[in-house]
PDB file of N, CA and C in Angstrom:
ATOM      1  N   MET A   1     -41.393  61.969  -4.372  1.00 72.00           N
ATOM      2  CA  MET A   1     -41.604  60.600  -3.979  1.00 72.00           C
ATOM      3  C   MET A   1     -41.698  60.481  -2.470  1.00 72.00           C
ATOM      4  N   THR A   2     -42.593  59.677  -2.077  1.00 80.00           N
ATOM      5  CA  THR A   2     -42.770  59.438  -0.688  1.00 80.00           C
ATOM      6  C   THR A   2     -41.811  58.331  -0.200  1.00 80.00           C
ATOM      7  N   PRO A   3     -41.532  58.312   1.176  1.00 76.00           N
ATOM      8  CA  PRO A   3     -40.716  57.203   1.648  1.00 76.00           C
ATOM      9  C   PRO A   3     -41.232  55.856   1.319  1.00 76.00           C
ATOM     10  N   GLN A   4     -42.500  55.687   1.267  1.00 77.00           N
ATOM     11  CA  GLN A   4     -43.102  54.442   0.946  1.00 77.00           C
ATOM     12  C   GLN A   4     -42.739  54.005  -0.509  1.00 77.00           C
ATOM     13  N   GLU A   5     -42.754  54.898  -1.410  1.00 77.00           N
ATOM     14  CA  GLU A   5     -42.550  54.664  -2.791  1.00 77.00           C
ATOM     15  C   GLU A   5     -40.955  54.308  -2.914  1.00 77.00           C
ATOM     16  N   TRP A   6     -40.121  55.036  -2.198  1.00 71.00           N
ATOM     17  CA  TRP A   6     -38.672  54.640  -2.192  1.00 71.00           C
ATOM     18  C   TRP A   6     -38.503  53.225  -1.637  1.00 71.00           C
ATOM     19  N   ALA A   7     -39.142  52.902  -0.647  1.00 72.00           N
ATOM     20  CA  ALA A   7     -39.063  51.601  -0.074  1.00 72.00           C
ATOM     21  C   ALA A   7     -39.598  50.517  -1.036  1.00 72.00           C
ATOM     22  N   ASP A   8     -40.669  50.855  -1.807  1.00 74.00           N
ATOM     23  CA  ASP A   8     -41.185  49.909  -2.743  1.00 74.00           C
ATOM     24  C   ASP A   8     -40.221  49.653  -3.962  1.00 74.00           C
ATOM     25  N   ILE A   9     -39.488  50.678  -4.282  1.00 77.00           N
ATOM     26  CA  ILE A   9     -38.586  50.603  -5.424  1.00 77.00           C
ATOM     27  C   ILE A   9     -37.274  49.928  -4.896  1.00 77.00           C
ATOM     28  N   PHE A  10     -36.604  50.489  -3.909  1.00 72.00           N
ATOM     29  CA  PHE A  10     -35.302  50.047  -3.520  1.00 72.00           C
ATOM     30  C   PHE A  10     -35.256  48.858  -2.493  1.00 72.00           C
ATOM     31  N   GLY A  11     -36.459  48.631  -1.991  1.00 74.00           N
ATOM     32  CA  GLY A  11     -36.501  47.488  -0.945  1.00 74.00           C
ATOM     33  C   GLY A  11     -36.052  46.133  -1.532  1.00 74.00           C
ATOM     34  N   PRO A  12     -36.592  45.660  -2.662  1.00 74.00           N
ATOM     35  CA  PRO A  12     -36.108  44.479  -3.219  1.00 74.00           C
ATOM     36  C   PRO A  12     -34.661  44.396  -3.602  1.00 74.00           C
ATOM     37  N   PHE A  13     -34.255  45.581  -4.101  1.00 71.00           N
ATOM     38  CA  PHE A  13     -32.869  45.798  -4.462  1.00 71.00           C
ATOM     39  C   PHE A  13     -31.906  45.703  -3.263  1.00 71.00           C
ATOM     40  N   LEU A  14     -32.291  46.287  -2.182  1.00 71.00           N
ATOM     41  CA  LEU A  14     -31.503  46.168  -0.966  1.00 71.00           C
ATOM     42  C   LEU A  14     -31.511  44.796  -0.327  1.00 71.00           C
ATOM     43  N   GLY A  15     -32.707  44.149  -0.536  1.00 71.00           N
ATOM     44  CA  GLY A  15     -32.780  42.740  -0.008  1.00 71.00           C
ATOM     45  C   GLY A  15     -31.884  41.855  -0.808  1.00 71.00           C
ATOM     46  N   LEU A  16     -31.804  41.998  -2.027  1.00 70.00           N
ATOM     47  CA  LEU A  16     -30.892  41.107  -2.858  1.00 70.00           C
ATOM     48  C   LEU A  16     -29.544  41.466  -2.462  1.00 70.00           C
ATOM     49  N   LEU A  17     -29.149  42.713  -2.282  1.00 70.00           N
ATOM     50  CA  LEU A  17     -27.823  43.016  -1.940  1.00 70.00           C
ATOM     51  C   LEU A  17     -27.395  42.371  -0.549  1.00 70.00           C
ATOM     52  N   GLY A  18     -28.359  42.369   0.382  1.00 73.00           N
ATOM     53  CA  GLY A  18     -28.123  41.776   1.668  1.00 73.00           C
ATOM     54  C   GLY A  18     -27.978  40.240   1.529  1.00 73.00           C
ATOM     55  N   PHE A  19     -28.732  39.679   0.786  1.00 72.00           N
ATOM     56  CA  PHE A  19     -28.694  38.233   0.530  1.00 72.00           C
ATOM     57  C   PHE A  19     -27.415  37.903  -0.095  1.00 72.00           C
ATOM     58  N   GLY A  20     -26.989  38.689  -1.086  1.00 75.00           N
ATOM     59  CA  GLY A  20     -25.709  38.426  -1.841  1.00 75.00           C
ATOM     60  C   GLY A  20     -24.522  38.635  -0.794  1.00 75.00           C
ATOM     61  N   GLY A  21     -24.675  39.549   0.081  1.00 77.00           N
ATOM     62  CA  GLY A  21     -23.637  39.734   0.999  1.00 77.00           C
ATOM     63  C   GLY A  21     -23.490  38.595   2.013  1.00 77.00           C
ATOM     64  N   ILE A  22     -24.656  37.978   2.343  1.00 81.00           N
ATOM     65  CA  ILE A  22     -24.585  36.791   3.211  1.00 81.00           C
ATOM     66  C   ILE A  22     -23.997  35.629   2.406  1.00 81.00           C
ATOM     67  N   ILE A  23     -24.285  35.399   1.139  1.00 81.00           N
ATOM     68  CA  ILE A  23     -23.666  34.424   0.291  1.00 81.00           C
ATOM     69  C   ILE A  23     -22.190  34.604   0.247  1.00 81.00           C
ATOM     70  N   LEU A  24     -21.810  35.800  -0.066  1.00 80.00           N
ATOM     71  CA  LEU A  24     -20.383  36.157  -0.177  1.00 80.00           C
ATOM     72  C   LEU A  24     -19.606  35.815   1.165  1.00 80.00           C
ATOM     73  N   ALA A  25     -20.256  36.283   2.271  1.00 82.00           N
ATOM     74  CA  ALA A  25     -19.615  36.048   3.600  1.00 82.00           C
ATOM     75  C   ALA A  25     -19.464  34.511   3.863  1.00 82.00           C
ATOM     76  N   GLY A  26     -20.451  33.759   3.473  1.00 83.00           N
ATOM     77  CA  GLY A  26     -20.411  32.210   3.632  1.00 83.00           C
ATOM     78  C   GLY A  26     -19.305  31.668   2.740  1.00 83.00           C
ATOM     79  N   MET A  27     -19.196  32.211   1.561  1.00 84.00           N
ATOM     80  CA  MET A  27     -18.143  31.666   0.603  1.00 84.00           C
ATOM     81  C   MET A  27     -16.710  31.968   1.153  1.00 84.00           C
ATOM     82  N   LYS A  28     -16.602  33.224   1.726  1.00 86.00           N
ATOM     83  CA  LYS A  28     -15.351  33.576   2.301  1.00 86.00           C
ATOM     84  C   LYS A  28     -14.971  32.666   3.452  1.00 86.00           C
ATOM     85  N   ILE A  29     -15.916  32.414   4.357  1.00 85.00           N
ATOM     86  CA  ILE A  29     -15.719  31.529   5.478  1.00 85.00           C
ATOM     87  C   ILE A  29     -15.237  30.177   4.975  1.00 85.00           C
ATOM     88  N   ARG A  30     -16.038  29.639   3.989  1.00 85.00           N
ATOM     89  CA  ARG A  30     -15.698  28.310   3.416  1.00 85.00           C
ATOM     90  C   ARG A  30     -14.220  28.335   2.831  1.00 85.00           C
ATOM     91  N   TYR A  31     -13.895  29.348   2.109  1.00 84.00           N
ATOM     92  CA  TYR A  31     -12.628  29.403   1.468  1.00 84.00           C
ATOM     93  C   TYR A  31     -11.430  29.455   2.532  1.00 84.00           C
ATOM     94  N   ASN A  32     -11.679  30.248   3.542  1.00 84.00           N
ATOM     95  CA  ASN A  32     -10.690  30.305   4.611  1.00 84.00           C
ATOM     96  C   ASN A  32     -10.588  28.958   5.308  1.00 84.00           C
ATOM     97  N   TYR A  33     -11.600  28.228   5.446  1.00 83.00           N
ATOM     98  CA  TYR A  33     -11.562  26.927   6.131  1.00 83.00           C
ATOM     99  C   TYR A  33     -10.780  25.960   5.215  1.00 83.00           C
ATOM    100  N   LEU A  34     -11.051  25.986   3.925  1.00 81.00           N
ATOM    101  CA  LEU A  34     -10.336  25.101   3.002  1.00 81.00           C
ATOM    102  C   LEU A  34      -8.908  25.478   2.900  1.00 81.00           C
ATOM    103  N   ALA A  35      -8.625  26.774   2.925  1.00 78.00           N
ATOM    104  CA  ALA A  35      -7.184  27.150   2.787  1.00 78.00           C
ATOM    105  C   ALA A  35      -6.478  26.708   4.057  1.00 78.00           C
ATOM    106  N   GLN A  36      -7.048  26.832   5.268  1.00 76.00           N
ATOM    107  CA  GLN A  36      -6.366  26.407   6.448  1.00 76.00           C
ATOM    108  C   GLN A  36      -6.194  24.931   6.476  1.00 76.00           C
ATOM    109  N   THR A  37      -7.137  24.107   6.090  1.00 74.00           N
ATOM    110  CA  THR A  37      -7.026  22.618   6.128  1.00 74.00           C
ATOM    111  C   THR A  37      -6.052  22.172   5.162  1.00 74.00           C
ATOM    112  N   ARG A  38      -5.932  22.913   4.007  1.00 69.00           N
ATOM    113  CA  ARG A  38      -4.850  22.465   3.015  1.00 69.00           C
ATOM    114  C   ARG A  38      -3.434  22.805   3.621  1.00 69.00           C
ATOM    115  N   LEU A  39      -3.359  23.911   4.297  1.00 61.00           N
ATOM    116  CA  LEU A  39      -2.068  24.287   4.856  1.00 61.00           C
ATOM    117  C   LEU A  39      -1.672  23.343   5.959  1.00 61.00           C
ATOM    118  N   HIS A  40      -2.634  22.942   6.751  1.00 61.00           N
ATOM    119  CA  HIS A  40      -2.263  22.045   7.853  1.00 61.00           C
ATOM    120  C   HIS A  40      -2.159  20.457   7.435  1.00 61.00           C
ATOM    121  N   ARG A  41      -2.459  20.245   6.258  1.00 62.00           N
ATOM    122  CA  ARG A  41      -2.303  18.839   5.813  1.00 62.00           C
ATOM    123  C   ARG A  41      -0.817  18.409   5.733  1.00 62.00           C
ATOM    124  N   ALA A  42      -0.015  19.335   5.339  1.00 64.00           N
ATOM    125  CA  ALA A  42       1.437  19.068   5.165  1.00 64.00           C
ATOM    126  C   ALA A  42       2.262  19.966   5.910  1.00 64.00           C
ATOM    127  N   ASP A  43       2.053  20.018   7.180  1.00 71.00           N
ATOM    128  CA  ASP A  43       2.910  20.957   7.975  1.00 71.00           C
ATOM    129  C   ASP A  43       4.270  20.294   8.236  1.00 71.00           C
ATOM    130  N   LYS A  44       5.212  21.036   8.774  1.00 78.00           N
ATOM    131  CA  LYS A  44       6.531  20.548   8.947  1.00 78.00           C
ATOM    132  C   LYS A  44       6.676  19.257   9.732  1.00 78.00           C
ATOM    133  N   ASP A  45       5.843  19.070  10.797  1.00 80.00           N
ATOM    134  CA  ASP A  45       5.963  17.922  11.527  1.00 80.00           C
ATOM    135  C   ASP A  45       5.511  16.657  10.840  1.00 80.00           C
ATOM    136  N   ASP A  46       4.526  16.799  10.000  1.00 78.00           N
ATOM    137  CA  ASP A  46       4.090  15.717   9.105  1.00 78.00           C
ATOM    138  C   ASP A  46       5.227  15.334   8.104  1.00 78.00           C
ATOM    139  N   VAL A  47       5.805  16.334   7.529  1.00 82.00           N
ATOM    140  CA  VAL A  47       6.787  16.067   6.566  1.00 82.00           C
ATOM    141  C   VAL A  47       7.997  15.403   7.134  1.00 82.00           C
ATOM    142  N   ASP A  48       8.423  15.912   8.358  1.00 87.00           N
ATOM    143  CA  ASP A  48       9.586  15.257   9.166  1.00 87.00           C
ATOM    144  C   ASP A  48       9.244  13.790   9.457  1.00 87.00           C
ATOM    145  N   ARG A  49       7.949  13.561   9.914  1.00 88.00           N
ATOM    146  CA  ARG A  49       7.593  12.209  10.323  1.00 88.00           C
ATOM    147  C   ARG A  49       7.640  11.320   9.095  1.00 88.00           C
ATOM    148  N   LEU A  50       7.125  11.716   7.991  1.00 88.00           N
ATOM    149  CA  LEU A  50       7.130  10.910   6.757  1.00 88.00           C
ATOM    150  C   LEU A  50       8.471  10.662   6.318  1.00 88.00           C
ATOM    151  N   ALA A  51       9.340  11.634   6.402  1.00 91.00           N
ATOM    152  CA  ALA A  51      10.729  11.522   5.957  1.00 91.00           C
ATOM    153  C   ALA A  51      11.443  10.430   6.770  1.00 91.00           C
ATOM    154  N   SER A  52      11.194  10.485   8.100  1.00 93.00           N
ATOM    155  CA  SER A  52      11.882   9.493   8.974  1.00 93.00           C
ATOM    156  C   SER A  52      11.314   8.054   8.727  1.00 93.00           C
ATOM    157  N   GLU A  53       9.950   8.031   8.395  1.00 94.00           N
ATOM    158  CA  GLU A  53       9.470   6.726   8.030  1.00 94.00           C
ATOM    159  C   GLU A  53      10.043   6.196   6.816  1.00 94.00           C
ATOM    160  N   VAL A  54      10.264   6.979   5.798  1.00 94.00           N
ATOM    161  CA  VAL A  54      10.732   6.567   4.531  1.00 94.00           C
ATOM    162  C   VAL A  54      12.136   6.114   4.753  1.00 94.00           C
ATOM    163  N   GLU A  55      12.955   6.761   5.595  1.00 95.00           N
ATOM    164  CA  GLU A  55      14.278   6.459   5.790  1.00 95.00           C
ATOM    165  C   GLU A  55      14.356   5.076   6.569  1.00 95.00           C
ATOM    166  N   SER A  56      13.431   4.839   7.470  1.00 94.00           N
ATOM    167  CA  SER A  56      13.356   3.589   8.214  1.00 94.00           C
ATOM    168  C   SER A  56      13.050   2.443   7.258  1.00 94.00           C
ATOM    169  N   LEU A  57      12.141   2.687   6.312  1.00 94.00           N
ATOM    170  CA  LEU A  57      11.766   1.571   5.374  1.00 94.00           C
ATOM    171  C   LEU A  57      12.891   1.381   4.456  1.00 94.00           C
ATOM    172  N   ARG A  58      13.673   2.349   4.086  1.00 94.00           N
ATOM    173  CA  ARG A  58      14.820   2.220   3.188  1.00 94.00           C
ATOM    174  C   ARG A  58      15.857   1.252   3.865  1.00 94.00           C
ATOM    175  N   SER A  59      16.101   1.528   5.174  1.00 94.00           N
ATOM    176  CA  SER A  59      17.148   0.716   5.925  1.00 94.00           C
ATOM    177  C   SER A  59      16.587  -0.732   6.086  1.00 94.00           C
ATOM    178  N   GLU A  60      15.183  -0.859   6.251  1.00 95.00           N
ATOM    179  CA  GLU A  60      14.712  -2.220   6.270  1.00 95.00           C
ATOM    180  C   GLU A  60      14.975  -2.982   4.951  1.00 95.00           C
ATOM    181  N   VAL A  61      14.686  -2.288   3.875  1.00 94.00           N
ATOM    182  CA  VAL A  61      14.864  -2.948   2.524  1.00 94.00           C
ATOM    183  C   VAL A  61      16.247  -3.291   2.331  1.00 94.00           C
ATOM    184  N   ILE A  62      17.265  -2.526   2.810  1.00 95.00           N
ATOM    185  CA  ILE A  62      18.669  -2.827   2.612  1.00 95.00           C
ATOM    186  C   ILE A  62      18.947  -4.109   3.431  1.00 95.00           C
ATOM    187  N   VAL A  63      18.510  -4.196   4.643  1.00 94.00           N
ATOM    188  CA  VAL A  63      18.731  -5.402   5.478  1.00 94.00           C
ATOM    189  C   VAL A  63      18.089  -6.616   4.745  1.00 94.00           C
ATOM    190  N   MET A  64      16.839  -6.494   4.238  1.00 94.00           N
ATOM    191  CA  MET A  64      16.207  -7.602   3.571  1.00 94.00           C
ATOM    192  C   MET A  64      17.001  -7.992   2.285  1.00 94.00           C
ATOM    193  N   ARG A  65      17.526  -7.050   1.572  1.00 94.00           N
ATOM    194  CA  ARG A  65      18.409  -7.370   0.400  1.00 94.00           C
ATOM    195  C   ARG A  65      19.569  -8.141   0.774  1.00 94.00           C
ATOM    196  N   GLU A  66      20.328  -7.700   1.830  1.00 94.00           N
ATOM    197  CA  GLU A  66      21.491  -8.441   2.352  1.00 94.00           C
ATOM    198  C   GLU A  66      21.078  -9.821   2.723  1.00 94.00           C
ATOM    199  N   GLY A  67      19.968 -10.014   3.401  1.00 93.00           N
ATOM    200  CA  GLY A  67      19.518 -11.351   3.776  1.00 93.00           C
ATOM    201  C   GLY A  67      19.244 -12.197   2.547  1.00 93.00           C
ATOM    202  N   LEU A  68      18.645 -11.610   1.533  1.00 93.00           N
ATOM    203  CA  LEU A  68      18.381 -12.341   0.287  1.00 93.00           C
ATOM    204  C   LEU A  68      19.666 -12.729  -0.450  1.00 93.00           C
ATOM    205  N   VAL A  69      20.681 -11.897  -0.423  1.00 94.00           N
ATOM    206  CA  VAL A  69      21.923 -12.170  -1.022  1.00 94.00           C
ATOM    207  C   VAL A  69      22.552 -13.377  -0.262  1.00 94.00           C
ATOM    208  N   GLU A  70      22.517 -13.339   1.087  1.00 94.00           N
ATOM    209  CA  GLU A  70      23.177 -14.334   1.873  1.00 94.00           C
ATOM    210  C   GLU A  70      22.431 -15.718   1.604  1.00 94.00           C
ATOM    211  N   LEU A  71      21.072 -15.622   1.540  1.00 94.00           N
ATOM    212  CA  LEU A  71      20.267 -16.883   1.266  1.00 94.00           C
ATOM    213  C   LEU A  71      20.627 -17.385  -0.120  1.00 94.00           C
ATOM    214  N   GLY A  72      20.794 -16.508  -1.123  1.00 93.00           N
ATOM    215  CA  GLY A  72      21.240 -17.009  -2.433  1.00 93.00           C
ATOM    216  C   GLY A  72      22.591 -17.654  -2.489  1.00 93.00           C
ATOM    217  N   GLU A  73      23.507 -17.185  -1.643  1.00 94.00           N
ATOM    218  CA  GLU A  73      24.830 -17.763  -1.503  1.00 94.00           C
ATOM    219  C   GLU A  73      24.705 -19.165  -0.816  1.00 94.00           C
ATOM    220  N   ARG A  74      23.865 -19.317   0.136  1.00 94.00           N
ATOM    221  CA  ARG A  74      23.631 -20.530   0.811  1.00 94.00           C
ATOM    222  C   ARG A  74      23.098 -21.605  -0.129  1.00 94.00           C
ATOM    223  N   VAL A  75      22.042 -21.149  -0.967  1.00 93.00           N
ATOM    224  CA  VAL A  75      21.490 -22.089  -1.947  1.00 93.00           C
ATOM    225  C   VAL A  75      22.543 -22.473  -2.981  1.00 93.00           C
ATOM    226  N   ASP A  76      23.439 -21.565  -3.426  1.00 93.00           N
ATOM    227  CA  ASP A  76      24.470 -21.931  -4.352  1.00 93.00           C
ATOM    228  C   ASP A  76      25.350 -22.996  -3.683  1.00 93.00           C
ATOM    229  N   PHE A  77      25.878 -22.662  -2.489  1.00 93.00           N
ATOM    230  CA  PHE A  77      26.797 -23.676  -1.815  1.00 93.00           C
ATOM    231  C   PHE A  77      26.188 -24.992  -1.663  1.00 93.00           C
ATOM    232  N   THR A  78      24.891 -25.044  -1.275  1.00 92.00           N
ATOM    233  CA  THR A  78      24.198 -26.341  -1.189  1.00 92.00           C
ATOM    234  C   THR A  78      24.123 -26.998  -2.514  1.00 92.00           C
ATOM    235  N   GLU A  79      23.852 -26.301  -3.600  1.00 92.00           N
ATOM    236  CA  GLU A  79      23.750 -26.941  -4.860  1.00 92.00           C
ATOM    237  C   GLU A  79      25.158 -27.480  -5.264  1.00 92.00           C
ATOM    238  N   ARG A  80      26.246 -26.723  -5.023  1.00 91.00           N
ATOM    239  CA  ARG A  80      27.550 -27.160  -5.383  1.00 91.00           C
ATOM    240  C   ARG A  80      27.945 -28.410  -4.471  1.00 91.00           C
ATOM    241  N   MET A  81      27.527 -28.459  -3.258  1.00 90.00           N
ATOM    242  CA  MET A  81      27.790 -29.681  -2.403  1.00 90.00           C
ATOM    243  C   MET A  81      27.004 -30.844  -2.898  1.00 90.00           C
ATOM    244  N   LEU A  82      25.822 -30.661  -3.346  1.00 91.00           N
ATOM    245  CA  LEU A  82      25.025 -31.858  -3.883  1.00 91.00           C
ATOM    246  C   LEU A  82      25.572 -32.202  -5.189  1.00 91.00           C
ATOM    247  N   ALA A  83      26.088 -31.303  -6.064  1.00 89.00           N
ATOM    248  CA  ALA A  83      26.616 -31.687  -7.283  1.00 89.00           C
ATOM    249  C   ALA A  83      27.925 -32.396  -7.174  1.00 89.00           C
ATOM    250  N   ARG A  84      28.704 -32.247  -6.159  1.00 88.00           N
ATOM    251  CA  ARG A  84      30.007 -32.898  -5.869  1.00 88.00           C
ATOM    252  C   ARG A  84      29.807 -34.392  -5.531  1.00 88.00           C
ATOM    253  N   GLY A  85      28.598 -34.787  -5.099  1.00 78.00           N
ATOM    254  CA  GLY A  85      28.377 -36.129  -4.657  1.00 78.00           C
ATOM    255  C   GLY A  85      28.551 -37.060  -5.839  1.00 78.00           C
ATOM    256  N   LYS A  86      28.547 -38.315  -5.528  1.00 62.00           N
ATOM    257  CA  LYS A  86      28.625 -39.356  -6.563  1.00 62.00           C
ATOM    258  C   LYS A  86      27.384 -39.382  -7.353  1.00 62.00           C
ATOM    259  N   PRO A  87      27.553 -39.627  -8.698  1.00 59.00           N
ATOM    260  CA  PRO A  87      26.369 -39.686  -9.567  1.00 59.00           C
ATOM    261  C   PRO A  87      25.460 -40.839  -9.073  1.00 59.00           C
ATOM    262  N   GLY A  88      24.259 -40.547  -9.037  1.00 58.00           N
ATOM    263  CA  GLY A  88      23.181 -41.677  -8.614  1.00 58.00           C
ATOM    264  C   GLY A  88      23.009 -41.571  -7.144  1.00 58.00           C
ATOM    265  N   LYS A  89      23.840 -40.912  -6.380  1.00 58.00           N
ATOM    266  CA  LYS A  89      23.573 -40.804  -4.930  1.00 58.00           C
ATOM    267  C   LYS A  89      23.390 -39.448  -4.539  1.00 58.00           C
ATOM    268  N   ALA A  90      22.222 -38.945  -4.626  1.00 55.00           N
ATOM    269  CA  ALA A  90      21.891 -37.562  -4.293  1.00 55.00           C
ATOM    270  C   ALA A  90      22.143 -37.410  -2.728  1.00 55.00           C
ATOM    271  N   GLY A  91      22.739 -36.397  -2.323  1.00 52.00           N
ATOM    272  CA  GLY A  91      22.968 -36.107  -0.932  1.00 52.00           C
ATOM    273  C   GLY A  91      24.078 -36.899  -0.347  1.00 52.00           C
ATOM    274  N   ALA A  92      25.006 -37.442  -1.030  1.00 53.00           N
ATOM    275  CA  ALA A  92      26.165 -38.235  -0.660  1.00 53.00           C
ATOM    276  C   ALA A  92      27.142 -37.334   0.080  1.00 53.00           C
ATOM    277  N   ALA A  93      27.183 -36.038  -0.319  1.00 55.00           N
ATOM    278  CA  ALA A  93      28.140 -35.070   0.265  1.00 55.00           C
ATOM    279  C   ALA A  93      27.654 -34.550   1.535  1.00 55.00           C
ATOM    280  N   LEU A  94      26.448 -34.727   1.832  1.00 55.00           N
ATOM    281  CA  LEU A  94      25.887 -34.137   3.056  1.00 55.00           C
ATOM    282  C   LEU A  94      26.070 -35.186   4.188  1.00 55.00           C
ATOM    283  N   PRO A  95      26.342 -34.592   5.432  1.00 60.00           N
ATOM    284  CA  PRO A  95      26.538 -35.496   6.581  1.00 60.00           C
ATOM    285  C   PRO A  95      25.196 -36.153   6.970  1.00 60.00           C
ATOM    286  N   GLY A  96      25.284 -37.318   7.362  1.00 56.00           N
ATOM    287  CA  GLY A  96      24.065 -37.943   7.867  1.00 56.00           C
ATOM    288  C   GLY A  96      23.661 -37.631   9.238  1.00 56.00           C
ATOM    289  N   PRO A  97      22.616 -38.197   9.793  1.00 58.00           N
ATOM    290  CA  PRO A  97      22.202 -37.827  11.146  1.00 58.00           C
ATOM    291  C   PRO A  97      23.130 -38.421  12.209  1.00 58.00           C
ATOM    292  N   ASP A  98      24.017 -39.387  11.869  1.00 59.00           N
ATOM    293  CA  ASP A  98      24.915 -40.004  12.835  1.00 59.00           C
ATOM    294  C   ASP A  98      26.206 -39.141  12.922  1.00 59.00           C
ATOM    295  N   ALA A  99      26.410 -38.205  12.094  1.00 50.00           N
ATOM    296  CA  ALA A  99      27.670 -37.491  12.077  1.00 50.00           C
ATOM    297  C   ALA A  99      27.710 -36.403  13.113  1.00 50.00           C
TER     298      ALA A  99
END
């Protein structure tokens, strides 16, 4: 066989191998990029920052609950004061603007 015949037979085969190699190299680059971005999405700094934000929000919720409990107690006290007034005179137990 002459070199030209070898090139005619194996040329397309080698071309497909080269093209396949380019495709595989591109897929590897893409895979490495995705792996790195996934790893960097939840690095330690982000986790620590989110944990501190969650703790801050928890403390704010606790303060809001305490305020809500206090507000409920004030409403109960006001209702008791209004109920102690004379029947027919709503607000008799409350001091007027002159007091």
